[in-house]
PDB file of C-alpha atoms and ligand atoms in Angstrom:
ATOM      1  CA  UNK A 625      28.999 -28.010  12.802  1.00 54.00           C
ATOM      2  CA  UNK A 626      29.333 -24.739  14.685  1.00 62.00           C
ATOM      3  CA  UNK A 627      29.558 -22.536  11.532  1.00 60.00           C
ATOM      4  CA  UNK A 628      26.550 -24.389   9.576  1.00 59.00           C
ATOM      5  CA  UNK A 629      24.801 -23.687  13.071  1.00 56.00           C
ATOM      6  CA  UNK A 630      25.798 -20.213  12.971  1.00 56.00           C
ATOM      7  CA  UNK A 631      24.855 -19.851   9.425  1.00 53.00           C
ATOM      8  CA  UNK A 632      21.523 -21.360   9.858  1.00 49.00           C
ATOM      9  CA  UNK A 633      21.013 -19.046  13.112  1.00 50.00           C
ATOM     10  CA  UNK A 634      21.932 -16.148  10.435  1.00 49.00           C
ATOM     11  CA  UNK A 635      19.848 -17.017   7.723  1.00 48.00           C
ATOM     12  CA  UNK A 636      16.842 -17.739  10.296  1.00 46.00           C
ATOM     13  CA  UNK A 637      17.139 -13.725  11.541  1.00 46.00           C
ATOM     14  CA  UNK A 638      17.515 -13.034   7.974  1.00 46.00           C
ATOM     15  CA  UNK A 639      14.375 -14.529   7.631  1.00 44.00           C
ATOM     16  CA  UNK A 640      12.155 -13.071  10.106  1.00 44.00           C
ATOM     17  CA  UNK A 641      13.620  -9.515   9.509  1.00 45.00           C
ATOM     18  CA  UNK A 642      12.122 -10.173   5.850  1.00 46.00           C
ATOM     19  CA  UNK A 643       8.969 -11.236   6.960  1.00 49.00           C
ATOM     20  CA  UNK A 644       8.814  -7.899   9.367  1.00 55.00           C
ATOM     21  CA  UNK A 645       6.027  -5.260   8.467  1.00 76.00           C
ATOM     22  CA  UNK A 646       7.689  -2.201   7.568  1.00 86.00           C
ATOM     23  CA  UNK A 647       5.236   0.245   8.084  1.00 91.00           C
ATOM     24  CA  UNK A 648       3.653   2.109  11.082  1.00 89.00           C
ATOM     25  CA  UNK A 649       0.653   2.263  12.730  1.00 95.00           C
ATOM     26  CA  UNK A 650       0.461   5.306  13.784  1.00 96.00           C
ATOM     27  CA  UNK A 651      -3.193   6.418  15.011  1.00 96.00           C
ATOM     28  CA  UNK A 652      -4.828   8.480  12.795  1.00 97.00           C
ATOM     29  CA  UNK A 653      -2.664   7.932   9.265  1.00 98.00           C
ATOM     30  CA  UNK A 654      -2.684  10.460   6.555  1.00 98.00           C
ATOM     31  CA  UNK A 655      -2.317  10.710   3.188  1.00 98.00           C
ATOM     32  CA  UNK A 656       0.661  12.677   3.321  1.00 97.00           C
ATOM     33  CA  UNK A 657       2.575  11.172   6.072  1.00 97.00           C
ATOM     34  CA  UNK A 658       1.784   7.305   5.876  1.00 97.00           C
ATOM     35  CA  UNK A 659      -0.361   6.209   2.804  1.00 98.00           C
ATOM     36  CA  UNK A 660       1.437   7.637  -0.124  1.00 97.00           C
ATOM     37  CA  UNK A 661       4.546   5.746   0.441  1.00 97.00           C
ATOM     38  CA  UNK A 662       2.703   2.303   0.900  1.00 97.00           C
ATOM     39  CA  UNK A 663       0.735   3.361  -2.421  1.00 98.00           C
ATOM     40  CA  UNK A 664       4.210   4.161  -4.252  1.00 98.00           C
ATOM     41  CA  UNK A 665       5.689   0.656  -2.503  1.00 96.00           C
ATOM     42  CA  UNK A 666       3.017  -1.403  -3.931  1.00 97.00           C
ATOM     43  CA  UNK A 667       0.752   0.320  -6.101  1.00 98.00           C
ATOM     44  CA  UNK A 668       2.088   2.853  -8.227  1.00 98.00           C
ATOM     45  CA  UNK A 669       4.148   0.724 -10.914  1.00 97.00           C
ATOM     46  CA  UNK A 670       0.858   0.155 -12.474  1.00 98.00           C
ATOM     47  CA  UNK A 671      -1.888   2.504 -11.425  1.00 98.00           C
ATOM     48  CA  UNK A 672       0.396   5.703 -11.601  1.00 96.00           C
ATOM     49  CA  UNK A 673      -0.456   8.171 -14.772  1.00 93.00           C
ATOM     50  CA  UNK A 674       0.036   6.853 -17.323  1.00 95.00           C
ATOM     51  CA  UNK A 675      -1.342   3.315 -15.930  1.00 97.00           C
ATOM     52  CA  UNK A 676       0.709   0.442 -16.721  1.00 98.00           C
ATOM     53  CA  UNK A 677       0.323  -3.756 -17.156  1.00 98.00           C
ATOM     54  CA  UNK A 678      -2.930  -3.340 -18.167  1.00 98.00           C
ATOM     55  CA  UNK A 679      -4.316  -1.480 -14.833  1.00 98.00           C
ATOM     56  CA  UNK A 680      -7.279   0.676 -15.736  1.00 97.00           C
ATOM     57  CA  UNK A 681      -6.981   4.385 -16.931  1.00 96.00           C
ATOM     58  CA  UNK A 682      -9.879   5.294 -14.713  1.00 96.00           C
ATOM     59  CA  UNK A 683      -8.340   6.683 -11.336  1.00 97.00           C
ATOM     60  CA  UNK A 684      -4.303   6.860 -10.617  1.00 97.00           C
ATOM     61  CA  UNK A 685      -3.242   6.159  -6.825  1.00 98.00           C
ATOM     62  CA  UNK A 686      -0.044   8.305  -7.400  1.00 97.00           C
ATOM     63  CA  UNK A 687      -1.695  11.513  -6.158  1.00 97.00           C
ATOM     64  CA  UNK A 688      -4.524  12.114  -3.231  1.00 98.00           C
ATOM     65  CA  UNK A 689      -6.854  13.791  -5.766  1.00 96.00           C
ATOM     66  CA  UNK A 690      -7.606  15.090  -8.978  1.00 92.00           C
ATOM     67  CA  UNK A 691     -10.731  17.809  -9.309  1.00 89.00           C
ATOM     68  CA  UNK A 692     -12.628  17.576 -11.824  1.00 90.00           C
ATOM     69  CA  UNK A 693     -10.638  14.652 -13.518  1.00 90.00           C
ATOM     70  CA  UNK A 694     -12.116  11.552 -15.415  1.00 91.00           C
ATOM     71  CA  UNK A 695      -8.874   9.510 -13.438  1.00 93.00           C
ATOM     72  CA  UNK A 696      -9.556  10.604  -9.976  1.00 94.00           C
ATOM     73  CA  UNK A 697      -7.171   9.820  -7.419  1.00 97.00           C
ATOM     74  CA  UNK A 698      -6.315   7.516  -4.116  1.00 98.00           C
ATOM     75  CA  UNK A 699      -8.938   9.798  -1.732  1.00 98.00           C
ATOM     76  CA  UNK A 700     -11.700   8.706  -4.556  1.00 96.00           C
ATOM     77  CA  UNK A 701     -10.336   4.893  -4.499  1.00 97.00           C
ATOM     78  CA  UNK A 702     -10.019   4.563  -1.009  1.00 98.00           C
ATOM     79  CA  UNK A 703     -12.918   1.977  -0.270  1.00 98.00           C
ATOM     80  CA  UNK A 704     -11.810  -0.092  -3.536  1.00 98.00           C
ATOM     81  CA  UNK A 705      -8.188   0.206  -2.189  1.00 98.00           C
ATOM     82  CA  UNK A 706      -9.175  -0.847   1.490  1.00 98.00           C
ATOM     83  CA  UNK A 707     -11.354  -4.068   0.033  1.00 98.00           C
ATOM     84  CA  UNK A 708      -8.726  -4.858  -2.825  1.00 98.00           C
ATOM     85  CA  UNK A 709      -5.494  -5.205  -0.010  1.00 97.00           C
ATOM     86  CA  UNK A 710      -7.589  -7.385   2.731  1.00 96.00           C
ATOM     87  CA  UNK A 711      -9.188  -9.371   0.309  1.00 96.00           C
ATOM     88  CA  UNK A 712      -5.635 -10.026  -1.178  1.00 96.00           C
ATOM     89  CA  UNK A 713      -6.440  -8.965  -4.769  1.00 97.00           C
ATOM     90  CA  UNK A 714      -4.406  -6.245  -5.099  1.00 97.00           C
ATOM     91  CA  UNK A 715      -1.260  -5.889  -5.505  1.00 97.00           C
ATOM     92  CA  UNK A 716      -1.193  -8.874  -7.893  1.00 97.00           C
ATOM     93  CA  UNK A 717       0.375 -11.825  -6.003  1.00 94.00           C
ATOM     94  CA  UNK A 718      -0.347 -10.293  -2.332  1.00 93.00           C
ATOM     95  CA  UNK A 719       2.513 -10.002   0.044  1.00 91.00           C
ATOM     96  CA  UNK A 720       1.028  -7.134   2.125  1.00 95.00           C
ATOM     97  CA  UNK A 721       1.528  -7.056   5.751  1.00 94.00           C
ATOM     98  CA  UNK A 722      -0.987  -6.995   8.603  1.00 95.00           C
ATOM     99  CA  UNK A 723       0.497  -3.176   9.744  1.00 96.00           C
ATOM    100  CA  UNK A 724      -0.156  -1.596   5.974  1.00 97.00           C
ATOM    101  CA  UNK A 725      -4.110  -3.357   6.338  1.00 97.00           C
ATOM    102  CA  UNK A 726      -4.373  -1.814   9.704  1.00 97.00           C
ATOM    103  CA  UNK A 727      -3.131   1.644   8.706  1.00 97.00           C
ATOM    104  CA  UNK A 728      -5.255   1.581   5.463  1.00 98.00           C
ATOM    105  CA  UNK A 729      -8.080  -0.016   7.768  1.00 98.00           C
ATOM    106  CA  UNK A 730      -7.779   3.859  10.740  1.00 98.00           C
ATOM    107  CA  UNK A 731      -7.131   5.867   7.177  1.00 98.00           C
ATOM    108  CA  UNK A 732     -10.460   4.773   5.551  1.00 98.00           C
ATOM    109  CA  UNK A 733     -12.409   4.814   8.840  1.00 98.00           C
ATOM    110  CA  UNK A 734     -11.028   8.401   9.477  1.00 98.00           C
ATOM    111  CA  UNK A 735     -12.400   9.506   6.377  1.00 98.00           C
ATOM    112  CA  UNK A 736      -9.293   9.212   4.356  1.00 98.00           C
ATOM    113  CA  UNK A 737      -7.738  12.334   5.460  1.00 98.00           C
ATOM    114  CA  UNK A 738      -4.646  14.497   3.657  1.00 97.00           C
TER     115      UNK A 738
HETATM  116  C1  HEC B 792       1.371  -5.370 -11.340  1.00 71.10           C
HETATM  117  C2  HEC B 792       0.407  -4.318 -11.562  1.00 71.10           C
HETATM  118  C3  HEC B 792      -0.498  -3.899 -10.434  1.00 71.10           C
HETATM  119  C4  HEC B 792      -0.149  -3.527  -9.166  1.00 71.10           C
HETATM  120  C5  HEC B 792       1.237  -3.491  -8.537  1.00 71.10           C
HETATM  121  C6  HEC B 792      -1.380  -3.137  -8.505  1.00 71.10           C
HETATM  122  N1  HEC B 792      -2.434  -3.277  -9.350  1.00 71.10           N
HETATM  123 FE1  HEC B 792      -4.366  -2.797  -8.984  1.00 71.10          FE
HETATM  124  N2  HEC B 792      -4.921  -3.405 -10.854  1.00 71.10           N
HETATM  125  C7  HEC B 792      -4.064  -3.932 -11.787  1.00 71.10           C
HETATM  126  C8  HEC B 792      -4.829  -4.371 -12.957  1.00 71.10           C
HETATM  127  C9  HEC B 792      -4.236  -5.040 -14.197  1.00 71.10           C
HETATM  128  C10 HEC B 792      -6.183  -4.073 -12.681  1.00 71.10           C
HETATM  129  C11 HEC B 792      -7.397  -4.319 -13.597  1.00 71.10           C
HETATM  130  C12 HEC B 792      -7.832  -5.741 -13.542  1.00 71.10           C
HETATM  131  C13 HEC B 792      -8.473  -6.078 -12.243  1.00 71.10           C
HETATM  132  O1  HEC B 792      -9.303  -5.299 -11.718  1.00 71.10           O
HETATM  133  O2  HEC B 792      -8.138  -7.134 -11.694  1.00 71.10           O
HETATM  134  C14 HEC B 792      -6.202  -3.448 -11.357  1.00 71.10           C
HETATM  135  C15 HEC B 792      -7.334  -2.976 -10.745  1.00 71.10           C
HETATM  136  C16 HEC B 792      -7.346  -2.331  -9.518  1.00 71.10           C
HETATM  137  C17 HEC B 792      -8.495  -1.668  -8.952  1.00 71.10           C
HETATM  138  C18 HEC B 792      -9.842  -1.523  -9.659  1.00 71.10           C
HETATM  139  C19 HEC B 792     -10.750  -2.604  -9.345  1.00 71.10           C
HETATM  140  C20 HEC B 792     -11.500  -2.243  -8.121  1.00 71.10           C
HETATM  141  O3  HEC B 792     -11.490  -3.018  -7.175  1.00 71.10           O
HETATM  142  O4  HEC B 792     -12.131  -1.154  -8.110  1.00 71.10           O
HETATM  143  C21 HEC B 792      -8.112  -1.154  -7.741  1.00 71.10           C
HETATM  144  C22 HEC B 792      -8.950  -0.340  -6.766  1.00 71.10           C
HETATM  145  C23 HEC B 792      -6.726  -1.500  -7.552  1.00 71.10           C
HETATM  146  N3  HEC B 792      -6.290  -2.206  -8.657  1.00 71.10           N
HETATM  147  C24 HEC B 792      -6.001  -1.176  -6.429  1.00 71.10           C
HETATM  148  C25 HEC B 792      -4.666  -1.508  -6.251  1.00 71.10           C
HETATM  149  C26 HEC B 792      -3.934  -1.222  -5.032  1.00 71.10           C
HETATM  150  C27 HEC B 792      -4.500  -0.541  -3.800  1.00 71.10           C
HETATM  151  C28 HEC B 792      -2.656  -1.661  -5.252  1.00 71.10           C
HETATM  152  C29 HEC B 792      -1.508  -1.637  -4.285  1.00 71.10           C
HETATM  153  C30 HEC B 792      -1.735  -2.210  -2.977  1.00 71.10           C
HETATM  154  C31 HEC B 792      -2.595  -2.210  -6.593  1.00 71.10           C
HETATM  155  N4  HEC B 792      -3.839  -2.111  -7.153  1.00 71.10           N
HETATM  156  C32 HEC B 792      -1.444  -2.711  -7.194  1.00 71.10           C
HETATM  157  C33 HEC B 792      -2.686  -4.033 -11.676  1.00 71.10           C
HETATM  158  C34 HEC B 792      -1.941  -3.743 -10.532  1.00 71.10           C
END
């Protein structure tokens, strides 16, 4: 009884680690610092360059802009990418955490900065 008490008491902290938001809210987010790596977490498997499963070929959120480009980047996106993750649309299935809304929330209201 103990050890299944012990392992339950395990798996419980297991559990809540998992559901733990790793990213940081730090108060004025940039591109370079904070926002690429959530983009390359969630976003980048498909709407890198070349896009993949079926994501459109119009912008790529693997780099923070692209002059002159017919695929312009995340700085471009950043309203569609701000509406897509609170809404829960994108990434396909959901799963992001109230910190990476809240940093992508200061980054957008900043102006999106590098
Ligand atoms: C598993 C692949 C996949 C992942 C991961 C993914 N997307 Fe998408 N995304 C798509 C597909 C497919 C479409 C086109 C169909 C649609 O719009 O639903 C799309 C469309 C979009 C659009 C264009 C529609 C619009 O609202 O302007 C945006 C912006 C977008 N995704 C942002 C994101 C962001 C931000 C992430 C990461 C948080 C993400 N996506 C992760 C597959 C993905």
């Amino acid at each position: 009884m103990r050890i299944i008490g012990m392992g339950l008491v395990l798996l419980l902290s297991a559990c809540s680690a998992a559901v733990q938001d790793i990213y940081s809210v730090p108060p004025e987010p940039t591109y370079d610092s904070d926002v690429r790596y959530f983009l390359a977490d969630h976003c980048v498997l498909c709407h890198g360059s070349p896009p993949n499963r079926g994501a459109p070929a119009t912008f790529r959120l693997d780099v923070y802009d692209v002059p002159n480009s017919t695929e312009p980047g995340a700085f471009a996106k950043k309203d569609s990418i701000l509406a897509d993750i609170t809404s829960g649309r994108m990434p396909p299935g959901g799963g992001i955490g109230p910190n990476a809304k809240q940093m992508i929330t200061l980054w957008v209201s900043h102006g999106a900065p590098r």
